Amino acid sequence: GEKVETVVITIPASFDTAQSNATKDAGLTAGFKQVVLLQEPIAASLAYANKEKSVDLRNSQRIVYDLGGGTFDVALVKIVEGELTVVDHEGDNYLGGSDFDALFVEKIIVPEICRRGNFGDLLSQMKSEKSKYNKLWYRLLHAAESAKIELSAKTSAEIDLGLLNLEDEEGNLIDDLLTITRSEFEDVIKPTIDSTAEMMKRILTRNSLRSEDLKFVLMVGGGAYIPLVRKRIEELMCIPINTSIDPTNAIAVGAAWF
């Protein structure tokens, strides 16, 4: 029965003024009287600080690595004049888990389907509004996302092509059980993960920091569950990774603390 009039909405540190204003306008349009925007690296740091209460934030600085469903954000966070502040950041507002799903479909699933039937240029057909295969793209994205999640816990995952009711150009039904290994998936996403490490290195260079100046990289966002993301960032940056807070809800928990 309570009437909620104020909302805290979290945004990537890389959001520009137009994106921030659009987010704030959305909150006002939704009926809230006051909309407070909170940068997600700050929210993640608050979630960590309130979980690990013995940690003295005043004498530390950290990199927050946030790989979400649709955006990537990496930020250098530390206390400045008594406030948690994003000192520097890099990011890509169009890079996230959904891009991994698309790579999964394009580089692994579609070639396997084409080996099993006669489709012509299936990828182009799936992205064409007039093709009979145009709905297949979204069904395969859903299958890829499920397999991706499974591969975070297992070394292989299965995609049942029979559930797609997929026929090739000659009317042959494609109903194989497709087995994808974790290493196949990792080969496809590795260049993208490496590109996020390059963004981190640029932050360190700009701020005259070495890897040993940072205690850890705080990992948040659904992408933090992918084993290769954790392993590769630690390898390339030579900084321990920290997954002590739940990557899925850390941002929301931090917003609640705020």
PDB file of C-alpha atoms in Angstrom:
ATOM      1  CA  GLY A   1       0.000   0.000   0.000  1.00  0.00           C
ATOM      2  CA  GLU A   2       2.990   2.335   0.024  1.00  0.00           C
ATOM      3  CA  LYS A   3       3.349   4.993  -2.642  1.00  0.00           C
ATOM      4  CA  VAL A   4       6.883   5.018  -4.049  1.00  0.00           C
ATOM      5  CA  GLU A   5       7.791   8.449  -5.378  1.00  0.00           C
ATOM      6  CA  THR A   6      11.586   8.274  -5.617  1.00  0.00           C
ATOM      7  CA  VAL A   7      13.735   5.866  -7.624  1.00  0.00           C
ATOM      8  CA  VAL A   8      17.456   5.147  -7.907  1.00  0.00           C
ATOM      9  CA  ILE A   9      18.344   4.038 -11.440  1.00  0.00           C
ATOM     10  CA  THR A  10      21.829   2.726 -12.165  1.00  0.00           C
ATOM     11  CA  ILE A  11      23.652   3.614 -15.390  1.00  0.00           C
ATOM     12  CA  PRO A  12      27.007   2.639 -16.940  1.00  0.00           C
ATOM     13  CA  ALA A  13      29.841   5.076 -16.207  1.00  0.00           C
ATOM     14  CA  SER A  14      30.273   5.430 -19.973  1.00  0.00           C
ATOM     15  CA  PHE A  15      26.765   6.876 -20.474  1.00  0.00           C
ATOM     16  CA  ASP A  16      26.955  10.329 -22.031  1.00  0.00           C
ATOM     17  CA  THR A  17      24.716  13.276 -21.131  1.00  0.00           C
ATOM     18  CA  ALA A  18      22.051  12.401 -23.712  1.00  0.00           C
ATOM     19  CA  GLN A  19      21.839   8.793 -22.516  1.00  0.00           C
ATOM     20  CA  SER A  20      21.711   9.865 -18.865  1.00  0.00           C
ATOM     21  CA  ASN A  21      18.992  12.425 -19.548  1.00  0.00           C
ATOM     22  CA  ALA A  22      16.963   9.878 -21.529  1.00  0.00           C
ATOM     23  CA  THR A  23      17.168   7.455 -18.596  1.00  0.00           C
ATOM     24  CA  LYS A  24      16.085  10.145 -16.154  1.00  0.00           C
ATOM     25  CA  ASP A  25      13.187  11.140 -18.434  1.00  0.00           C
ATOM     26  CA  ALA A  26      12.083   7.484 -18.554  1.00  0.00           C
ATOM     27  CA  GLY A  27      11.907   7.422 -14.758  1.00  0.00           C
ATOM     28  CA  LEU A  28       9.839  10.606 -14.672  1.00  0.00           C
ATOM     29  CA  THR A  29       7.560   9.296 -17.430  1.00  0.00           C
ATOM     30  CA  ALA A  30       7.058   6.131 -15.353  1.00  0.00           C
ATOM     31  CA  GLY A  31       5.517   8.331 -12.669  1.00  0.00           C
ATOM     32  CA  PHE A  32       8.332   8.877 -10.162  1.00  0.00           C
ATOM     33  CA  LYS A  33       8.610  12.413  -8.780  1.00  0.00           C
ATOM     34  CA  GLN A  34      12.342  12.195  -8.110  1.00  0.00           C
ATOM     35  CA  VAL A  35      14.860  10.214 -10.168  1.00  0.00           C
ATOM     36  CA  VAL A  36      18.394   9.688  -8.875  1.00  0.00           C
ATOM     37  CA  LEU A  37      21.006   8.295 -11.274  1.00  0.00           C
ATOM     38  CA  LEU A  38      23.827   6.215  -9.799  1.00  0.00           C
ATOM     39  CA  GLN A  39      26.852   5.045 -11.746  1.00  0.00           C
ATOM     40  CA  GLU A  40      27.035   1.254 -11.726  1.00  0.00           C
ATOM     41  CA  PRO A  41      30.709   0.987 -10.656  1.00  0.00           C
ATOM     42  CA  ILE A  42      29.809   3.048  -7.567  1.00  0.00           C
ATOM     43  CA  ALA A  43      26.831   0.770  -6.895  1.00  0.00           C
ATOM     44  CA  ALA A  44      29.039  -2.325  -7.192  1.00  0.00           C
ATOM     45  CA  SER A  45      31.621  -0.811  -4.831  1.00  0.00           C
ATOM     46  CA  LEU A  46      28.889  -0.032  -2.292  1.00  0.00           C
ATOM     47  CA  ALA A  47      27.616  -3.607  -2.501  1.00  0.00           C
ATOM     48  CA  TYR A  48      31.161  -4.895  -1.897  1.00  0.00           C
ATOM     49  CA  ALA A  49      31.839  -2.461   0.972  1.00  0.00           C
ATOM     50  CA  ASN A  50      28.655  -3.417   2.780  1.00  0.00           C
ATOM     51  CA  LYS A  51      29.376  -7.129   2.395  1.00  0.00           C
ATOM     52  CA  GLU A  52      33.025  -6.894   3.430  1.00  0.00           C
ATOM     53  CA  LYS A  53      32.601  -4.401   6.277  1.00  0.00           C
ATOM     54  CA  SER A  54      36.196  -4.785   7.461  1.00  0.00           C
ATOM     55  CA  VAL A  55      37.527  -3.314   4.213  1.00  0.00           C
ATOM     56  CA  ASP A  56      38.789   0.278   4.466  1.00  0.00           C
ATOM     57  CA  LEU A  57      37.707   1.904   1.217  1.00  0.00           C
ATOM     58  CA  ARG A  58      39.577   5.099   2.058  1.00  0.00           C
ATOM     59  CA  ASN A  59      42.921   3.459   1.442  1.00  0.00           C
ATOM     60  CA  SER A  60      42.090   1.499  -1.650  1.00  0.00           C
ATOM     61  CA  GLN A  61      41.325   1.863  -5.316  1.00  0.00           C
ATOM     62  CA  ARG A  62      39.914  -0.764  -7.593  1.00  0.00           C
ATOM     63  CA  ILE A  63      38.867  -1.566 -11.107  1.00  0.00           C
ATOM     64  CA  VAL A  64      35.203  -2.530 -11.461  1.00  0.00           C
ATOM     65  CA  TYR A  65      34.690  -4.811 -14.467  1.00  0.00           C
ATOM     66  CA  ASP A  66      31.024  -4.897 -15.450  1.00  0.00           C
ATOM     67  CA  LEU A  67      30.019  -7.133 -18.352  1.00  0.00           C
ATOM     68  CA  GLY A  68      26.243  -7.067 -18.575  1.00  0.00           C
ATOM     69  CA  GLY A  69      23.718  -8.290 -21.099  1.00  0.00           C
ATOM     70  CA  GLY A  70      24.032  -5.311 -23.412  1.00  0.00           C
ATOM     71  CA  THR A  71      26.766  -2.993 -22.123  1.00  0.00           C
ATOM     72  CA  PHE A  72      30.375  -3.239 -20.972  1.00  0.00           C
ATOM     73  CA  ASP A  73      31.861  -0.870 -18.432  1.00  0.00           C
ATOM     74  CA  VAL A  74      35.265  -0.822 -16.757  1.00  0.00           C
ATOM     75  CA  ALA A  75      35.995   1.889 -14.208  1.00  0.00           C
ATOM     76  CA  LEU A  76      38.675   2.996 -11.783  1.00  0.00           C
ATOM     77  CA  VAL A  77      36.947   3.764  -8.484  1.00  0.00           C
ATOM     78  CA  LYS A  78      38.411   5.365  -5.365  1.00  0.00           C
ATOM     79  CA  ILE A  79      37.569   7.741  -2.516  1.00  0.00           C
ATOM     80  CA  VAL A  80      37.973  11.397  -3.470  1.00  0.00           C
ATOM     81  CA  GLU A  81      37.188  14.004  -0.786  1.00  0.00           C
ATOM     82  CA  GLY A  82      35.195  11.485   1.199  1.00  0.00           C
ATOM     83  CA  GLU A  83      33.089  10.226  -1.705  1.00  0.00           C
ATOM     84  CA  LEU A  84      33.295   7.135  -3.858  1.00  0.00           C
ATOM     85  CA  THR A  85      34.162   8.469  -7.299  1.00  0.00           C
ATOM     86  CA  VAL A  86      34.702   7.057 -10.779  1.00  0.00           C
ATOM     87  CA  VAL A  87      38.121   8.524 -11.524  1.00  0.00           C
ATOM     88  CA  ASP A  88      38.380   7.105 -15.029  1.00  0.00           C
ATOM     89  CA  HIS A  89      36.446   4.721 -17.207  1.00  0.00           C
ATOM     90  CA  GLU A  90      36.250   2.972 -20.556  1.00  0.00           C
ATOM     91  CA  GLY A  91      33.400   1.031 -22.027  1.00  0.00           C
ATOM     92  CA  ASP A  92      31.210   0.034 -24.887  1.00  0.00           C
ATOM     93  CA  ASN A  93      27.477   0.696 -24.661  1.00  0.00           C
ATOM     94  CA  TYR A  94      26.911  -1.906 -27.385  1.00  0.00           C
ATOM     95  CA  LEU A  95      28.906  -4.849 -26.023  1.00  0.00           C
ATOM     96  CA  GLY A  96      27.534  -7.496 -23.706  1.00  0.00           C
ATOM     97  CA  GLY A  97      26.323 -11.051 -23.235  1.00  0.00           C
ATOM     98  CA  SER A  98      23.878 -10.692 -26.119  1.00  0.00           C
ATOM     99  CA  ASP A  99      26.862 -10.176 -28.438  1.00  0.00           C
ATOM    100  CA  PHE A 100      28.337 -13.459 -27.218  1.00  0.00           C
ATOM    101  CA  ASP A 101      25.011 -15.109 -28.059  1.00  0.00           C
ATOM    102  CA  ALA A 102      25.122 -13.644 -31.577  1.00  0.00           C
ATOM    103  CA  LEU A 103      28.720 -14.822 -32.095  1.00  0.00           C
ATOM    104  CA  PHE A 104      27.668 -18.261 -30.844  1.00  0.00           C
ATOM    105  CA  VAL A 105      24.925 -18.404 -33.479  1.00  0.00           C
ATOM    106  CA  GLU A 106      26.990 -16.972 -36.341  1.00  0.00           C
ATOM    107  CA  LYS A 107      30.260 -18.836 -35.783  1.00  0.00           C
ATOM    108  CA  ILE A 108      29.132 -22.178 -34.330  1.00  0.00           C
ATOM    109  CA  ILE A 109      25.427 -23.012 -34.661  1.00  0.00           C
ATOM    110  CA  VAL A 110      24.692 -21.766 -38.201  1.00  0.00           C
ATOM    111  CA  PRO A 111      27.753 -23.496 -39.776  1.00  0.00           C
ATOM    112  CA  GLU A 112      26.706 -26.745 -38.062  1.00  0.00           C
ATOM    113  CA  ILE A 113      23.139 -26.415 -39.389  1.00  0.00           C
ATOM    114  CA  CYS A 114      24.447 -25.708 -42.908  1.00  0.00           C
ATOM    115  CA  ARG A 115      26.557 -28.901 -42.767  1.00  0.00           C
ATOM    116  CA  ARG A 116      23.374 -30.853 -42.159  1.00  0.00           C
ATOM    117  CA  GLY A 117      21.196 -29.412 -44.904  1.00  0.00           C
ATOM    118  CA  ASN A 118      20.939 -27.270 -48.029  1.00  0.00           C
ATOM    119  CA  PHE A 119      20.260 -23.645 -47.014  1.00  0.00           C
ATOM    120  CA  GLY A 120      22.223 -21.307 -49.268  1.00  0.00           C
ATOM    121  CA  ASP A 121      23.277 -18.239 -47.246  1.00  0.00           C
ATOM    122  CA  LEU A 122      21.309 -19.059 -44.096  1.00  0.00           C
ATOM    123  CA  LEU A 123      22.766 -16.219 -42.027  1.00  0.00           C
ATOM    124  CA  SER A 124      21.639 -13.551 -44.501  1.00  0.00           C
ATOM    125  CA  GLN A 125      18.232 -15.199 -44.839  1.00  0.00           C
ATOM    126  CA  MET A 126      17.691 -15.176 -41.084  1.00  0.00           C
ATOM    127  CA  LYS A 127      18.322 -11.427 -41.008  1.00  0.00           C
ATOM    128  CA  SER A 128      16.011 -10.722 -43.961  1.00  0.00           C
ATOM    129  CA  GLU A 129      12.434  -9.710 -43.212  1.00  0.00           C
ATOM    130  CA  LYS A 130      11.128 -11.491 -46.314  1.00  0.00           C
ATOM    131  CA  SER A 131      12.854 -14.828 -45.759  1.00  0.00           C
ATOM    132  CA  LYS A 132      10.984 -17.819 -44.341  1.00  0.00           C
ATOM    133  CA  TYR A 133      13.915 -18.206 -41.931  1.00  0.00           C
ATOM    134  CA  ASN A 134      13.659 -14.712 -40.406  1.00  0.00           C
ATOM    135  CA  LYS A 135      12.212 -15.961 -37.092  1.00  0.00           C
ATOM    136  CA  LEU A 136      14.951 -18.586 -36.788  1.00  0.00           C
ATOM    137  CA  TRP A 137      17.551 -15.959 -35.767  1.00  0.00           C
ATOM    138  CA  TYR A 138      15.736 -15.172 -32.508  1.00  0.00           C
ATOM    139  CA  ARG A 139      15.050 -18.816 -31.735  1.00  0.00           C
ATOM    140  CA  LEU A 140      18.731 -19.611 -32.209  1.00  0.00           C
ATOM    141  CA  LEU A 141      19.743 -16.659 -30.014  1.00  0.00           C
ATOM    142  CA  HIS A 142      17.567 -18.094 -27.246  1.00  0.00           C
ATOM    143  CA  ALA A 143      19.131 -21.547 -27.703  1.00  0.00           C
ATOM    144  CA  ALA A 144      22.620 -20.008 -27.712  1.00  0.00           C
ATOM    145  CA  GLU A 145      21.964 -18.108 -24.479  1.00  0.00           C
ATOM    146  CA  SER A 146      20.801 -21.293 -22.733  1.00  0.00           C
ATOM    147  CA  ALA A 147      23.863 -23.196 -23.988  1.00  0.00           C
ATOM    148  CA  LYS A 148      26.175 -20.342 -22.937  1.00  0.00           C
ATOM    149  CA  ILE A 149      24.799 -20.436 -19.386  1.00  0.00           C
ATOM    150  CA  GLU A 150      25.180 -24.223 -19.279  1.00  0.00           C
ATOM    151  CA  LEU A 151      28.791 -23.961 -20.492  1.00  0.00           C
ATOM    152  CA  SER A 152      29.666 -21.807 -17.478  1.00  0.00           C
ATOM    153  CA  ALA A 153      29.133 -24.880 -15.295  1.00  0.00           C
ATOM    154  CA  LYS A 154      29.825 -27.744 -17.724  1.00  0.00           C
ATOM    155  CA  THR A 155      32.420 -28.524 -20.393  1.00  0.00           C
ATOM    156  CA  SER A 156      29.773 -29.202 -23.051  1.00  0.00           C
ATOM    157  CA  ALA A 157      26.162 -28.347 -23.843  1.00  0.00           C
ATOM    158  CA  GLU A 158      23.565 -29.773 -26.209  1.00  0.00           C
ATOM    159  CA  ILE A 159      21.211 -27.944 -28.557  1.00  0.00           C
ATOM    160  CA  ASP A 160      18.295 -30.008 -29.848  1.00  0.00           C
ATOM    161  CA  LEU A 161      17.765 -28.805 -33.425  1.00  0.00           C
ATOM    162  CA  GLY A 162      14.649 -30.960 -33.576  1.00  0.00           C
ATOM    163  CA  LEU A 163      12.853 -28.468 -31.319  1.00  0.00           C
ATOM    164  CA  LEU A 164      13.214 -25.787 -34.021  1.00  0.00           C
ATOM    165  CA  ASN A 165      11.049 -27.594 -36.616  1.00  0.00           C
ATOM    166  CA  LEU A 166      13.688 -26.589 -39.131  1.00  0.00           C
ATOM    167  CA  GLU A 167      13.507 -27.707 -42.763  1.00  0.00           C
ATOM    168  CA  ASP A 168      16.134 -26.965 -45.405  1.00  0.00           C
ATOM    169  CA  GLU A 169      15.463 -25.667 -48.929  1.00  0.00           C
ATOM    170  CA  GLU A 170      14.625 -29.196 -50.104  1.00  0.00           C
ATOM    171  CA  GLY A 171      12.148 -29.872 -47.305  1.00  0.00           C
ATOM    172  CA  ASN A 172      14.451 -32.115 -45.276  1.00  0.00           C
ATOM    173  CA  LEU A 173      13.931 -31.886 -41.513  1.00  0.00           C
ATOM    174  CA  ILE A 174      17.056 -31.000 -39.495  1.00  0.00           C
ATOM    175  CA  ASP A 175      16.578 -32.720 -36.157  1.00  0.00           C
ATOM    176  CA  ASP A 176      20.099 -33.541 -34.953  1.00  0.00           C
ATOM    177  CA  LEU A 177      21.348 -33.109 -31.400  1.00  0.00           C
ATOM    178  CA  LEU A 178      24.167 -30.563 -31.596  1.00  0.00           C
ATOM    179  CA  THR A 179      26.936 -30.845 -28.971  1.00  0.00           C
ATOM    180  CA  ILE A 180      28.996 -27.708 -28.327  1.00  0.00           C
ATOM    181  CA  THR A 181      32.137 -27.783 -26.177  1.00  0.00           C
ATOM    182  CA  ARG A 182      33.233 -25.030 -23.856  1.00  0.00           C
ATOM    183  CA  SER A 183      36.513 -24.686 -25.770  1.00  0.00           C
ATOM    184  CA  GLU A 184      34.620 -24.056 -29.041  1.00  0.00           C
ATOM    185  CA  PHE A 185      32.635 -21.280 -27.387  1.00  0.00           C
ATOM    186  CA  GLU A 186      35.758 -19.811 -25.787  1.00  0.00           C
ATOM    187  CA  ASP A 187      37.586 -19.659 -29.123  1.00  0.00           C
ATOM    188  CA  VAL A 188      34.761 -17.541 -30.519  1.00  0.00           C
ATOM    189  CA  ILE A 189      34.517 -15.018 -27.650  1.00  0.00           C
ATOM    190  CA  LYS A 190      38.219 -14.748 -26.749  1.00  0.00           C
ATOM    191  CA  PRO A 191      39.006 -11.767 -29.060  1.00  0.00           C
ATOM    192  CA  THR A 192      36.106  -9.809 -27.541  1.00  0.00           C
ATOM    193  CA  ILE A 193      37.262 -10.522 -23.988  1.00  0.00           C
ATOM    194  CA  ASP A 194      40.817  -9.507 -24.932  1.00  0.00           C
ATOM    195  CA  SER A 195      39.460  -6.196 -26.232  1.00  0.00           C
ATOM    196  CA  THR A 196      37.964  -5.467 -22.794  1.00  0.00           C
ATOM    197  CA  ALA A 197      41.385  -6.052 -21.231  1.00  0.00           C
ATOM    198  CA  GLU A 198      42.843  -3.469 -23.629  1.00  0.00           C
ATOM    199  CA  MET A 199      40.362  -0.925 -22.256  1.00  0.00           C
ATOM    200  CA  MET A 200      41.564  -1.716 -18.736  1.00  0.00           C
ATOM    201  CA  LYS A 201      45.174  -1.252 -19.773  1.00  0.00           C
ATOM    202  CA  ARG A 202      44.377   2.182 -21.200  1.00  0.00           C
ATOM    203  CA  ILE A 203      42.938   3.225 -17.826  1.00  0.00           C
ATOM    204  CA  LEU A 204      46.069   2.058 -16.012  1.00  0.00           C
ATOM    205  CA  THR A 205      48.317   3.875 -18.494  1.00  0.00           C
ATOM    206  CA  ARG A 206      46.380   7.157 -18.280  1.00  0.00           C
ATOM    207  CA  ASN A 207      46.519   7.084 -14.478  1.00  0.00           C
ATOM    208  CA  SER A 208      50.169   5.993 -14.210  1.00  0.00           C
ATOM    209  CA  LEU A 209      49.190   2.807 -12.421  1.00  0.00           C
ATOM    210  CA  ARG A 210      50.797  -0.619 -12.441  1.00  0.00           C
ATOM    211  CA  SER A 211      48.983  -3.905 -11.931  1.00  0.00           C
ATOM    212  CA  GLU A 212      50.420  -4.233  -8.419  1.00  0.00           C
ATOM    213  CA  ASP A 213      48.837  -0.895  -7.421  1.00  0.00           C
ATOM    214  CA  LEU A 214      45.417  -2.576  -7.484  1.00  0.00           C
ATOM    215  CA  LYS A 215      44.387  -5.284  -5.021  1.00  0.00           C
ATOM    216  CA  PHE A 216      41.820  -6.824  -7.335  1.00  0.00           C
ATOM    217  CA  VAL A 217      39.369  -6.421 -10.182  1.00  0.00           C
ATOM    218  CA  LEU A 218      35.785  -6.480  -8.889  1.00  0.00           C
ATOM    219  CA  MET A 219      33.733  -8.567 -11.327  1.00  0.00           C
ATOM    220  CA  VAL A 220      30.024  -7.868 -11.828  1.00  0.00           C
ATOM    221  CA  GLY A 221      27.394  -8.504 -14.497  1.00  0.00           C
ATOM    222  CA  GLY A 222      26.192 -11.818 -15.903  1.00  0.00           C
ATOM    223  CA  GLY A 223      29.303 -12.093 -18.088  1.00  0.00           C
ATOM    224  CA  ALA A 224      31.393 -12.561 -14.930  1.00  0.00           C
ATOM    225  CA  TYR A 225      30.017 -16.120 -14.708  1.00  0.00           C
ATOM    226  CA  ILE A 226      31.823 -17.137 -17.905  1.00  0.00           C
ATOM    227  CA  PRO A 227      34.989 -18.968 -16.779  1.00  0.00           C
ATOM    228  CA  LEU A 228      37.103 -17.605 -19.656  1.00  0.00           C
ATOM    229  CA  VAL A 229      36.229 -14.015 -18.725  1.00  0.00           C
ATOM    230  CA  ARG A 230      37.614 -14.509 -15.216  1.00  0.00           C
ATOM    231  CA  LYS A 231      40.637 -16.500 -16.358  1.00  0.00           C
ATOM    232  CA  ARG A 232      41.590 -14.277 -19.294  1.00  0.00           C
ATOM    233  CA  ILE A 233      41.309 -10.964 -17.424  1.00  0.00           C
ATOM    234  CA  GLU A 234      43.478 -12.300 -14.598  1.00  0.00           C
ATOM    235  CA  GLU A 235      46.042 -13.595 -17.107  1.00  0.00           C
ATOM    236  CA  LEU A 236      46.230 -10.430 -19.204  1.00  0.00           C
ATOM    237  CA  MET A 237      46.092  -7.907 -16.358  1.00  0.00           C
ATOM    238  CA  CYS A 238      48.123  -9.799 -13.715  1.00  0.00           C
ATOM    239  CA  ILE A 239      45.601  -8.583 -11.126  1.00  0.00           C
ATOM    240  CA  PRO A 240      43.562 -11.011  -8.972  1.00  0.00           C
ATOM    241  CA  ILE A 241      39.851 -11.044  -9.738  1.00  0.00           C
ATOM    242  CA  ASN A 242      37.231 -10.743  -7.001  1.00  0.00           C
ATOM    243  CA  THR A 243      33.840 -12.424  -7.278  1.00  0.00           C
ATOM    244  CA  SER A 244      32.817 -12.169  -3.616  1.00  0.00           C
ATOM    245  CA  ILE A 245      29.588 -10.316  -4.473  1.00  0.00           C
ATOM    246  CA  ASP A 246      26.834 -11.858  -6.579  1.00  0.00           C
ATOM    247  CA  PRO A 247      27.554 -10.607 -10.123  1.00  0.00           C
ATOM    248  CA  THR A 248      23.876 -10.794 -11.037  1.00  0.00           C
ATOM    249  CA  ASN A 249      22.398  -8.530  -8.379  1.00  0.00           C
ATOM    250  CA  ALA A 250      25.415  -6.556  -7.073  1.00  0.00           C
ATOM    251  CA  ILE A 251      24.347  -3.386  -8.879  1.00  0.00           C
ATOM    252  CA  ALA A 252      20.815  -3.553  -7.458  1.00  0.00           C
ATOM    253  CA  VAL A 253      22.139  -4.259  -3.949  1.00  0.00           C
ATOM    254  CA  GLY A 254      24.479  -1.252  -4.232  1.00  0.00           C
ATOM    255  CA  ALA A 255      21.612   0.956  -5.402  1.00  0.00           C
ATOM    256  CA  ALA A 256      19.572  -0.197  -2.402  1.00  0.00           C
ATOM    257  CA  TRP A 257      22.418   0.699  -0.017  1.00  0.00           C
ATOM    258  CA  PHE A 258      22.722   4.103  -1.700  1.00  0.00           C
TER     259      PHE A 258
END
